[in-house]
Coordinates of C-alpha atoms and ligand atoms in Angstrom, one line a residue:
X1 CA 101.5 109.7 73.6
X2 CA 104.4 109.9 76.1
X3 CA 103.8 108.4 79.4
X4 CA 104.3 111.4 80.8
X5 CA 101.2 112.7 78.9
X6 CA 98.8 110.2 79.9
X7 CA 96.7 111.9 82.5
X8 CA 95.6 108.9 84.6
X9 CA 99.3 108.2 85.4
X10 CA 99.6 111.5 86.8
X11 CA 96.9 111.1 88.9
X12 CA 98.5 108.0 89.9
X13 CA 101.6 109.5 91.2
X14 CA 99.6 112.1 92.8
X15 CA 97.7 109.5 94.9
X16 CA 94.0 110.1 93.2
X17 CA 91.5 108.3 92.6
X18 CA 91.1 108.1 88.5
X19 CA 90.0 106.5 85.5
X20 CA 92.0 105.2 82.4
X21 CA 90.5 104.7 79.4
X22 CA 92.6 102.0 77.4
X23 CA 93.4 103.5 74.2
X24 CA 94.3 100.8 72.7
X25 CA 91.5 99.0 72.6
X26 CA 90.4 97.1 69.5
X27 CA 87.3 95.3 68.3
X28 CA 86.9 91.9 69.3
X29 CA 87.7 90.6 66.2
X30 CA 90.9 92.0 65.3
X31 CA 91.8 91.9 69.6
X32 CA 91.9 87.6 68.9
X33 CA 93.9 88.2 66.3
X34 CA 97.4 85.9 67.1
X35 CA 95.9 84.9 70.6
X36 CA 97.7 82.2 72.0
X37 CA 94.0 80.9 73.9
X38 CA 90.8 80.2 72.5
X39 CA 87.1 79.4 73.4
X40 CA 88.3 75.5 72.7
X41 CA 90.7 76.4 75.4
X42 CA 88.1 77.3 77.3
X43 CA 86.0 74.8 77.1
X44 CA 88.2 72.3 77.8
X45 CA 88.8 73.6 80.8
X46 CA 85.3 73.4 81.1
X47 CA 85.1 69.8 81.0
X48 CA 88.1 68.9 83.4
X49 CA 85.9 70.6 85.8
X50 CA 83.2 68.5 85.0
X51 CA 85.1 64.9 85.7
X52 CA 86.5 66.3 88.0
X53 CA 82.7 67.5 89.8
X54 CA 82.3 63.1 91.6
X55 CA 85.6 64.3 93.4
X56 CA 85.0 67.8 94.8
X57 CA 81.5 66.2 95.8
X58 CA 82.7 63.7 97.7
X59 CA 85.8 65.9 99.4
X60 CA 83.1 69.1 100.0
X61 CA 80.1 68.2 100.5
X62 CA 79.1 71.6 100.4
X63 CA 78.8 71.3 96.7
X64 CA 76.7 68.2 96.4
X65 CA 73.6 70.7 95.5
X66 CA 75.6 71.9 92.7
X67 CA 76.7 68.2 91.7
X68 CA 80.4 69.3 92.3
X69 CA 80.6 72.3 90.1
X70 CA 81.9 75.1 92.1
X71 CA 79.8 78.3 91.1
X72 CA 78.4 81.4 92.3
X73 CA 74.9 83.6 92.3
X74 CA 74.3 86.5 90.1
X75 CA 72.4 88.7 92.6
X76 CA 70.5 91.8 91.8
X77 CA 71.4 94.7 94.0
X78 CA 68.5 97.5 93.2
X79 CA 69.6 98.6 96.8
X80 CA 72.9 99.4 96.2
X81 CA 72.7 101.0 92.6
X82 CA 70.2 103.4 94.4
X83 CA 72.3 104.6 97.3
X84 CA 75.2 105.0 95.1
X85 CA 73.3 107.3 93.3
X86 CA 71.8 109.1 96.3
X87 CA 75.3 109.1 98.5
X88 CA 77.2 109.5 95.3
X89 CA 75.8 111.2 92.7
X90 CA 76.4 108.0 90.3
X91 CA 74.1 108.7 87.7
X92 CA 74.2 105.2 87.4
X93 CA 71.6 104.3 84.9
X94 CA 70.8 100.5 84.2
X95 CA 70.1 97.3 86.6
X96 CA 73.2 96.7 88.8
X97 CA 74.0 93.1 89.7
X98 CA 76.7 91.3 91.7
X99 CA 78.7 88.8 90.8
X100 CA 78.9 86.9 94.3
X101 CA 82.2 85.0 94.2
X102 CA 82.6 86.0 98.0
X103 CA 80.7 82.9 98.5
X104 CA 82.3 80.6 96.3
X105 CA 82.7 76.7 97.9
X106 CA 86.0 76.2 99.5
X107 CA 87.7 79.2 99.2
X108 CA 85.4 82.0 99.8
X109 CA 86.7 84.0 97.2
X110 CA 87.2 84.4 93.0
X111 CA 90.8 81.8 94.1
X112 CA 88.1 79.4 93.6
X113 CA 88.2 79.5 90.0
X114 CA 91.6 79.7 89.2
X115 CA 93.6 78.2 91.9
X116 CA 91.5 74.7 91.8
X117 CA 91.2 74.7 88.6
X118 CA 95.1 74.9 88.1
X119 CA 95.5 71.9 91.1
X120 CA 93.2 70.0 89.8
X121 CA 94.7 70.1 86.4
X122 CA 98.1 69.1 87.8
X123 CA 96.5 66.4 89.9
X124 CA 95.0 64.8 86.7
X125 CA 98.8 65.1 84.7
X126 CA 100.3 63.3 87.4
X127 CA 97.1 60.8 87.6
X128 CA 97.1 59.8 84.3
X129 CA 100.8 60.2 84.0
X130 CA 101.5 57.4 86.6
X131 CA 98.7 55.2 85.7
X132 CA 96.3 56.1 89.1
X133 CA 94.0 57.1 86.7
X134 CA 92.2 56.1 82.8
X135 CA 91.8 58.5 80.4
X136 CA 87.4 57.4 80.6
X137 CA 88.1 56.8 84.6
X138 CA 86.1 57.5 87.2
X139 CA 87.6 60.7 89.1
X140 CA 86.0 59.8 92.9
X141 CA 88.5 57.2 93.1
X142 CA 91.2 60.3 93.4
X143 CA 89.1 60.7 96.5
X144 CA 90.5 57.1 98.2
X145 CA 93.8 56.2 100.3
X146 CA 95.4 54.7 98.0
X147 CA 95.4 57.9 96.2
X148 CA 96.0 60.4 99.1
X149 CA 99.4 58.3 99.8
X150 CA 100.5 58.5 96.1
X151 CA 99.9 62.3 96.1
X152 CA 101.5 62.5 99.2
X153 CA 104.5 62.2 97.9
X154 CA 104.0 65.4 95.8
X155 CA 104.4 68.9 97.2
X156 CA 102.5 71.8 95.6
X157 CA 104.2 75.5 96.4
X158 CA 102.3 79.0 96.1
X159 CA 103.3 82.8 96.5
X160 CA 99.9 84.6 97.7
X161 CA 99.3 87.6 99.3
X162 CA 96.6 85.7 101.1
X163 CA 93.2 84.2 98.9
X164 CA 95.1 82.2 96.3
X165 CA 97.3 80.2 99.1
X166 CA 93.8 79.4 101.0
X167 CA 92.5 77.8 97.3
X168 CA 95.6 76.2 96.6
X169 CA 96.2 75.2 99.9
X170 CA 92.8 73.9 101.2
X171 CA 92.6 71.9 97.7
X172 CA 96.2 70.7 97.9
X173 CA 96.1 69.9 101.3
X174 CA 92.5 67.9 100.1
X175 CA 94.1 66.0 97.3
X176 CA 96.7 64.2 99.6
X177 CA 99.4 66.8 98.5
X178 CA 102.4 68.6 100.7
X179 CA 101.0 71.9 100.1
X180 CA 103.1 74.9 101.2
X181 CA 101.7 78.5 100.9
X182 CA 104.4 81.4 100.9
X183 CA 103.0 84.2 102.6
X184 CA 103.5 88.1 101.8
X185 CA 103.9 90.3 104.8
X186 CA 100.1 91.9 103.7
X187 CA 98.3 88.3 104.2
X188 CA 96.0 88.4 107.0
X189 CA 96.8 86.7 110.3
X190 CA 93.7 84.7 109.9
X191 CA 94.3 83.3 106.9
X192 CA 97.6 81.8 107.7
X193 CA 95.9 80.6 111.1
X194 CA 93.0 78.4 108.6
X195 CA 95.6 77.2 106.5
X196 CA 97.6 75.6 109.3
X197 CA 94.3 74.3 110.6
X198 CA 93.9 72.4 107.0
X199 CA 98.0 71.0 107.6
X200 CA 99.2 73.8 104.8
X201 CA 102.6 74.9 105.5
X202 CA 102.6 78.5 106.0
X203 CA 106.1 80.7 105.5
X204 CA 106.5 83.8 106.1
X205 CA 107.7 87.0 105.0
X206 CA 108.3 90.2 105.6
X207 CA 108.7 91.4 102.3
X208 CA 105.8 92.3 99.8
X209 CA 104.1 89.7 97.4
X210 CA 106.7 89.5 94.3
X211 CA 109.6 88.2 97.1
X212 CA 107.2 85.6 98.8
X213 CA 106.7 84.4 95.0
X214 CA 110.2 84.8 94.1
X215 CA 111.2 82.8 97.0
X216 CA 108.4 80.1 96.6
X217 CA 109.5 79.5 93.1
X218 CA 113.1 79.5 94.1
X219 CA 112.7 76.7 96.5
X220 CA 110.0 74.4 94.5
X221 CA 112.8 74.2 91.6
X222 CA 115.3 72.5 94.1
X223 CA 112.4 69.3 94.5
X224 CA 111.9 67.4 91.2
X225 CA 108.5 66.8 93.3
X226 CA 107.5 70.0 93.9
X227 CA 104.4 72.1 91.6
X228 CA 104.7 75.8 91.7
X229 CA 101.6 77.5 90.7
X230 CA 103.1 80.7 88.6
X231 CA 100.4 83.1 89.5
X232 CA 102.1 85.8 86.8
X233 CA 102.0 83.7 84.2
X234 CA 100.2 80.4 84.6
X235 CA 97.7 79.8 81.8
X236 CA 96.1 77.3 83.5
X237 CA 95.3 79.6 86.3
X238 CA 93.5 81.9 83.6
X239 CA 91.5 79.2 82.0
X240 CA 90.1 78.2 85.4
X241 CA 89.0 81.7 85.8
X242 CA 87.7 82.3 81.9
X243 CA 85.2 79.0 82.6
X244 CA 83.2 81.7 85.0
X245 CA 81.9 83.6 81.5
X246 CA 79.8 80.3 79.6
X247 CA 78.1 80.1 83.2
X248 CA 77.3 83.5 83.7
X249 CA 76.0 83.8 80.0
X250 CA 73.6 81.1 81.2
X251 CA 72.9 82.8 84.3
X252 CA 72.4 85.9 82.7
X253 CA 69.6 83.8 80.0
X254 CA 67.7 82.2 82.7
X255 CA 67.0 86.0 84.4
X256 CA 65.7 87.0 81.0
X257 CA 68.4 89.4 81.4
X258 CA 69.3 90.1 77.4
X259 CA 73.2 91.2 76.2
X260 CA 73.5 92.4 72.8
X261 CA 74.3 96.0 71.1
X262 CA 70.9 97.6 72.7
X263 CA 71.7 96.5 76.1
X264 CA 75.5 96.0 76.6
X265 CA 76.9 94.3 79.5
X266 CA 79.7 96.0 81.9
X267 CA 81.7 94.5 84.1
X268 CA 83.7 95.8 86.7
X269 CA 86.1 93.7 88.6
X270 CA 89.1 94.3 91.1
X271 CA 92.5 93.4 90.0
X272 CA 95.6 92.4 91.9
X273 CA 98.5 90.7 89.4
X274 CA 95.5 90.5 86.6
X275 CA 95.0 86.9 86.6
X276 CA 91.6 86.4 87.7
X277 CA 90.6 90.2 86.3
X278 CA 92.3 88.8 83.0
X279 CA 90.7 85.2 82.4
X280 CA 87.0 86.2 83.4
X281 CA 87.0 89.0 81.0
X282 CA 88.8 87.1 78.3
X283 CA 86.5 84.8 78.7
X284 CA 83.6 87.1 78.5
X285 CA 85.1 88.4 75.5
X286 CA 84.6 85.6 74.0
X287 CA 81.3 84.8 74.4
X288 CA 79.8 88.3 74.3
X289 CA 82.5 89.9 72.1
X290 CA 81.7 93.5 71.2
X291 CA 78.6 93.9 73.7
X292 CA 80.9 93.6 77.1
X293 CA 83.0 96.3 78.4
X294 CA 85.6 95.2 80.9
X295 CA 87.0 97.4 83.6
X296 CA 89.8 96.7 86.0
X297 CA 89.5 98.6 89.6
X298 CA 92.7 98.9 91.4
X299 CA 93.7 100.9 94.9
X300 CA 95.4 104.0 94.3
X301 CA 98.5 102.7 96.2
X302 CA 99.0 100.1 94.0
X303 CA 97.4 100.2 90.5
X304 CA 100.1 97.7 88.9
X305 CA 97.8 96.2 85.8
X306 CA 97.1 100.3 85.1
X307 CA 101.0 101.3 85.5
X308 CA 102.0 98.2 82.9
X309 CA 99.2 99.2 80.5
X310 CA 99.2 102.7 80.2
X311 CA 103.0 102.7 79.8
X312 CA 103.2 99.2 77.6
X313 CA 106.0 98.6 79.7
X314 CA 103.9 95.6 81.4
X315 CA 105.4 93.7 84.0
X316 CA 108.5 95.8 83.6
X317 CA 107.4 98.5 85.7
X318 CA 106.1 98.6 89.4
X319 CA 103.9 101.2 91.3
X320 CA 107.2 101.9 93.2
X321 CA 108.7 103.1 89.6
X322 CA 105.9 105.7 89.9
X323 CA 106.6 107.0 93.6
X324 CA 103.7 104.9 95.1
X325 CA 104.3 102.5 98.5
X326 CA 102.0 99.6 97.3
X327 CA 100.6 99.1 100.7
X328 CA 97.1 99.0 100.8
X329 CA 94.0 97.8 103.1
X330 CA 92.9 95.8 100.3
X331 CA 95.3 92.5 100.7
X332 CA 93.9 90.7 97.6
X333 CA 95.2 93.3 95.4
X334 CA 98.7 94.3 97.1
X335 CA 100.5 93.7 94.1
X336 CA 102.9 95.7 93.2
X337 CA 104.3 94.5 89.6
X338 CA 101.5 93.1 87.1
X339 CA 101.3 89.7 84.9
X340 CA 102.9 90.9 81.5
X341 CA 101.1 87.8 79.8
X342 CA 97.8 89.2 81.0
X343 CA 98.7 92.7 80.4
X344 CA 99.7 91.6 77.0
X345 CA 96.6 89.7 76.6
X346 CA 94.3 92.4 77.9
X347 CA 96.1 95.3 76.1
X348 CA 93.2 95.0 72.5
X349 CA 90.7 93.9 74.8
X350 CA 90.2 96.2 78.0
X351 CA 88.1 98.9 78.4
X352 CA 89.7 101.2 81.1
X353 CA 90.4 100.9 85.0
X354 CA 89.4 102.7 87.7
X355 CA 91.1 103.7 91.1
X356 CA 90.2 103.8 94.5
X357 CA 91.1 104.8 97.5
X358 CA 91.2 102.5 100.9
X359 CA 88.9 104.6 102.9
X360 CA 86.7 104.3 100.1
X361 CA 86.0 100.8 100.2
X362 CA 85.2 100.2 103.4
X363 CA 82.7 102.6 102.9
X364 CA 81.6 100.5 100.3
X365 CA 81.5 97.8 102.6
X366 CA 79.3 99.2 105.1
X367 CA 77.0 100.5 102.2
X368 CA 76.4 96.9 100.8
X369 CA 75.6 95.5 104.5
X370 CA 73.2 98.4 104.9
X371 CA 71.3 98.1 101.8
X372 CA 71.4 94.6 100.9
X373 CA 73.0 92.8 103.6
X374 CA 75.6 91.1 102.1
X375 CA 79.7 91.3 103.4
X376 CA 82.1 91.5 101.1
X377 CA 85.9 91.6 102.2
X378 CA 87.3 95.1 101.3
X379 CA 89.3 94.7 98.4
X380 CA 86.3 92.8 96.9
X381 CA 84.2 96.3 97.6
X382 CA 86.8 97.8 94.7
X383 CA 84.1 96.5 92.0
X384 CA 81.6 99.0 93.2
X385 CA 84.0 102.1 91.8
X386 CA 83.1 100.8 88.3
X387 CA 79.7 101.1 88.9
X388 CA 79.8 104.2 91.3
X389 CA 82.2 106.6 89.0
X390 CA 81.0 105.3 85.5
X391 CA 78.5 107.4 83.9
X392 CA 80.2 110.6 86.3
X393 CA 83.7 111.1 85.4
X394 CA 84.5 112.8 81.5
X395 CA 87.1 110.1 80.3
X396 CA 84.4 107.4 81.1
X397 CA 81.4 109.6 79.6
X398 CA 83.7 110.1 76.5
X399 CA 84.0 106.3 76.3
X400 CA 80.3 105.8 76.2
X401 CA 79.6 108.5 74.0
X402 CA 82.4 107.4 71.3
X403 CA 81.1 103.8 71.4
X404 CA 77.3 104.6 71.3
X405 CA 76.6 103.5 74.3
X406 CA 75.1 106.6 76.3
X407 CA 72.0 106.5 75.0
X408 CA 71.8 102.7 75.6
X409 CA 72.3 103.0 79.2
X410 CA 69.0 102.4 80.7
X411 CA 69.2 99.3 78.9
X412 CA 72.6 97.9 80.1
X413 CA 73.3 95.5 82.9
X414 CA 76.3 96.5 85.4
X415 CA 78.1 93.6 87.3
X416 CA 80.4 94.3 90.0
X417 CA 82.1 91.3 90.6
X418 CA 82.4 90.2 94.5
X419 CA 85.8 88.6 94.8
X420 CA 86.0 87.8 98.2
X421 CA 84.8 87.4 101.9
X422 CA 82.8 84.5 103.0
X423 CA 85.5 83.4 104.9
X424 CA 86.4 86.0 106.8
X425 CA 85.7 85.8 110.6
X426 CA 83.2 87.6 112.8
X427 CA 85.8 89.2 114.9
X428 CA 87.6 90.6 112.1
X429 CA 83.9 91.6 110.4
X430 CA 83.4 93.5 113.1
X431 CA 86.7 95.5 112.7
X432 CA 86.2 95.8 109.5
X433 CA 82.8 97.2 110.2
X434 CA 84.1 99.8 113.1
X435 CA 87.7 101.3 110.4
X436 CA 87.4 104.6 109.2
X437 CA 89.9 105.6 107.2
X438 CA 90.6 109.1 106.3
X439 CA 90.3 110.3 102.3
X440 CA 93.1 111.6 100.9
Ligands
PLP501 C1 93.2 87.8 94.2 C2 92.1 88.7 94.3 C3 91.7 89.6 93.4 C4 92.5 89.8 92.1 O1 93.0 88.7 91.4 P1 94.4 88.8 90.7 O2 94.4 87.5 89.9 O3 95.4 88.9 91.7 O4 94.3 90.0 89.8 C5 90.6 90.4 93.6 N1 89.9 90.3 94.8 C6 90.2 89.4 95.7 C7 89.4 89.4 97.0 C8 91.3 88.6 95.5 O5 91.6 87.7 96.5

């Protein structure tokens, strides 16, 4: 098919709300076929978080009652999937459950996987590089002076459009590091304000999210010192969030809450530049393989991962190619080119995407405070289109129907996945509380 004959990108230059159904979409089996990562990959990840758990204890206490793993709740939310259905005529058939990374330690948001994960894996490289630290070591003594000075003489550089410079930062800034966060002109003014409060540098710009990278990248190659976390392509970055999908599976067995081919598992969760989107649903991939169906949700002003996808043209195409201005309330996914190593990754595995509008998930917002009383930041509120538009638009229907799925449905599990918001501010709550935007 022609790009110009895929009807999702027409709706995408129109400025609509759709769905995309990914066509080409494989069984799990032949999709791992030449993958360049791997459960082992996975899993080793896994246990780098795991010596790493005597350090993040001692730095955040917070996380003692985990024992330093950094991990969020699987919450039902009967509440929700009924007023969807009432306020929206859902149809929404199944239990409906969110994922709550908006109260991840530390950073508040999904950035907590990734980003630490990707810091602390640097911090270990340079520990065990320069003798700091043995292989069989005990990682709390990264947590002593001696250590702070030595990584003080490191800097670690980010490009964010807000969430992933608070993880990289507040970590960085925790490890002893010079951590500088560049900012794109859609970060929120609080955000840079908590950063400076932890001694992040904070630049600015006034451009959108690829020129604060571009630039970030740009300087940290000029200082043999300097770590720049590659948000478009870092693999470690992906592993840190594919170690979310063992855990859930767990969480998922101690509910009693069964995934196989009579109750499938869908998961809807928003994307910006695809990275955290990509690694949890690789990872859940491979641990429930054909059972899980993955869905991106993007705003319709800038639905990057669905422009690179649809077209194949990746990371070689932005949502200005396609007449759209990329600005959007929802700063965590104001990105307007995708990763083309997740796109390319994703491209045998994904289900679809969904699209929604900015007035739409504030609305969301206030709907999850009503009936369940939890906040969610809005672009984490992009998860709920998933669930909300699933089982009511044709392309989706089709998908279920094609795959056998529609008359599982009673038996499946929804997740939406919360990406963000435990950090956000009262004031700003309360304005977030009070916008109405109009629909298009
Ligand atoms: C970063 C972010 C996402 C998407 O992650 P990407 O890796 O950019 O795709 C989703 N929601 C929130 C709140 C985020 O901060």
């Amino acid at each position: 098919m022609k790009k110009e004959e895929i009807p999702a990108l027409e709706d995408v230059r129109q400025e609509k709300e759709t769905v995309w159904i990914n066509p080409d979409k494989t069984d799990y089996k032949t999709s791992m076929e030449g993958a360049e990562l791997s459960m082992a990959d996975i899993e080793e990840a896994e246990r780098r978080l795991l010596r790493f758990a005597p350090f993040i204890m001692q730095r955040f206490p917070e996380t003692r009652e985990s024992g330093g793993l950094i991990e969020s709740e699987l919450t039902p939310i009967p509440a929700m999937k009924a007023h969807l259905n009432e306020a929206y005529n859902s149809r929404l058939e199944g239990a409906l459950f969110l994922k709550q990374d908006n109260r991840l330690a530390i950073a508040g948001s999904v950035k907590a996987r990734g980003g630490i994960y990707e810091v602390l894996k640097h911090t270990e490289d340079l520990a065990l590089g320069h003798g700091l630290l043995e292989p069989d070591g005990d990682y709390g003594d990264l947590a002593k002076e001696a250590a702070r000075d030595f990584f003080g003489k490191y800097t670690i550089q980010v490009g964010s459009t807000g969430n992933l410079g608070m993880s990289i930062g507040i970590m960085g800034a925790a490890i002893g590091y010079k951590a500088i966060v560049h900012m794109s002109a859609d970060a929120k003014q609080w955000k840079k304000d908590l950063l400076r409060r932890h001694g992040v540098t904070v630049m600015e710009y006034d451009s959108d999210y690829g020129k604060a990278v571009e630039n970030g990248r740009r300087l940290s190659q000029q200082d043999e010192n300097s770590y720049f976390v590659d948000d478009e392509n870092s693999r470690n970055l992906f592993l840190g969030y594919a170690v979310a999908a063992k855990r859930l599976a767990g969480q998922l067995k101690a509910q009693e809450i069964p995934v196989d081919e009579e109750h499938p598992l869908f998961v809807y969760i928003p994307c910006g530049v695809g990275g955290a989107p990509g690694g949890i649903s690789f990872g859940l991939k491979q641990v429930f393989k054909d059972d899980v169906h993955c869905f991106f949700t993007e705003p319709t002003q800038a639905p990057c991962m669905l422009a690179g996808m649809a077209t194949g043209l990746h990371n070689e195409i932005s949502v200005q190619d396609v007449g759209l201005s990329g600005l959007t309330h929802a700063d965590g996914l104001a990105v307007s080119r995708p990763s083309g190593f997740v796109g390319r990754v994703m491209q045998p595995m994904l289900s679809g995407e969904f699209t929604v509008q900015d007035a739409r998930l504030y609305d969301y917002m206030r709907d999850l405070l009503k009936t369940e009383e939890i906040f969610l930041e809005p672009s984490a509120c992009a998860a709920f289109q998933g669930a909300a538009e699933i089982m009511k638009r044709r392309e989706s229907v089709e998908y279920l129907e094609k795959n056998n799925l529609l008359e599982r449905m009673e038996q499946a599990t929804h997740i939406a996945w919360a990406t963000g918001g435990s950090l956000v501010p009262e004031n700003i709550r309360e304005e977030y509380k009070k916008t109405y935007l109009p629909y298009k």
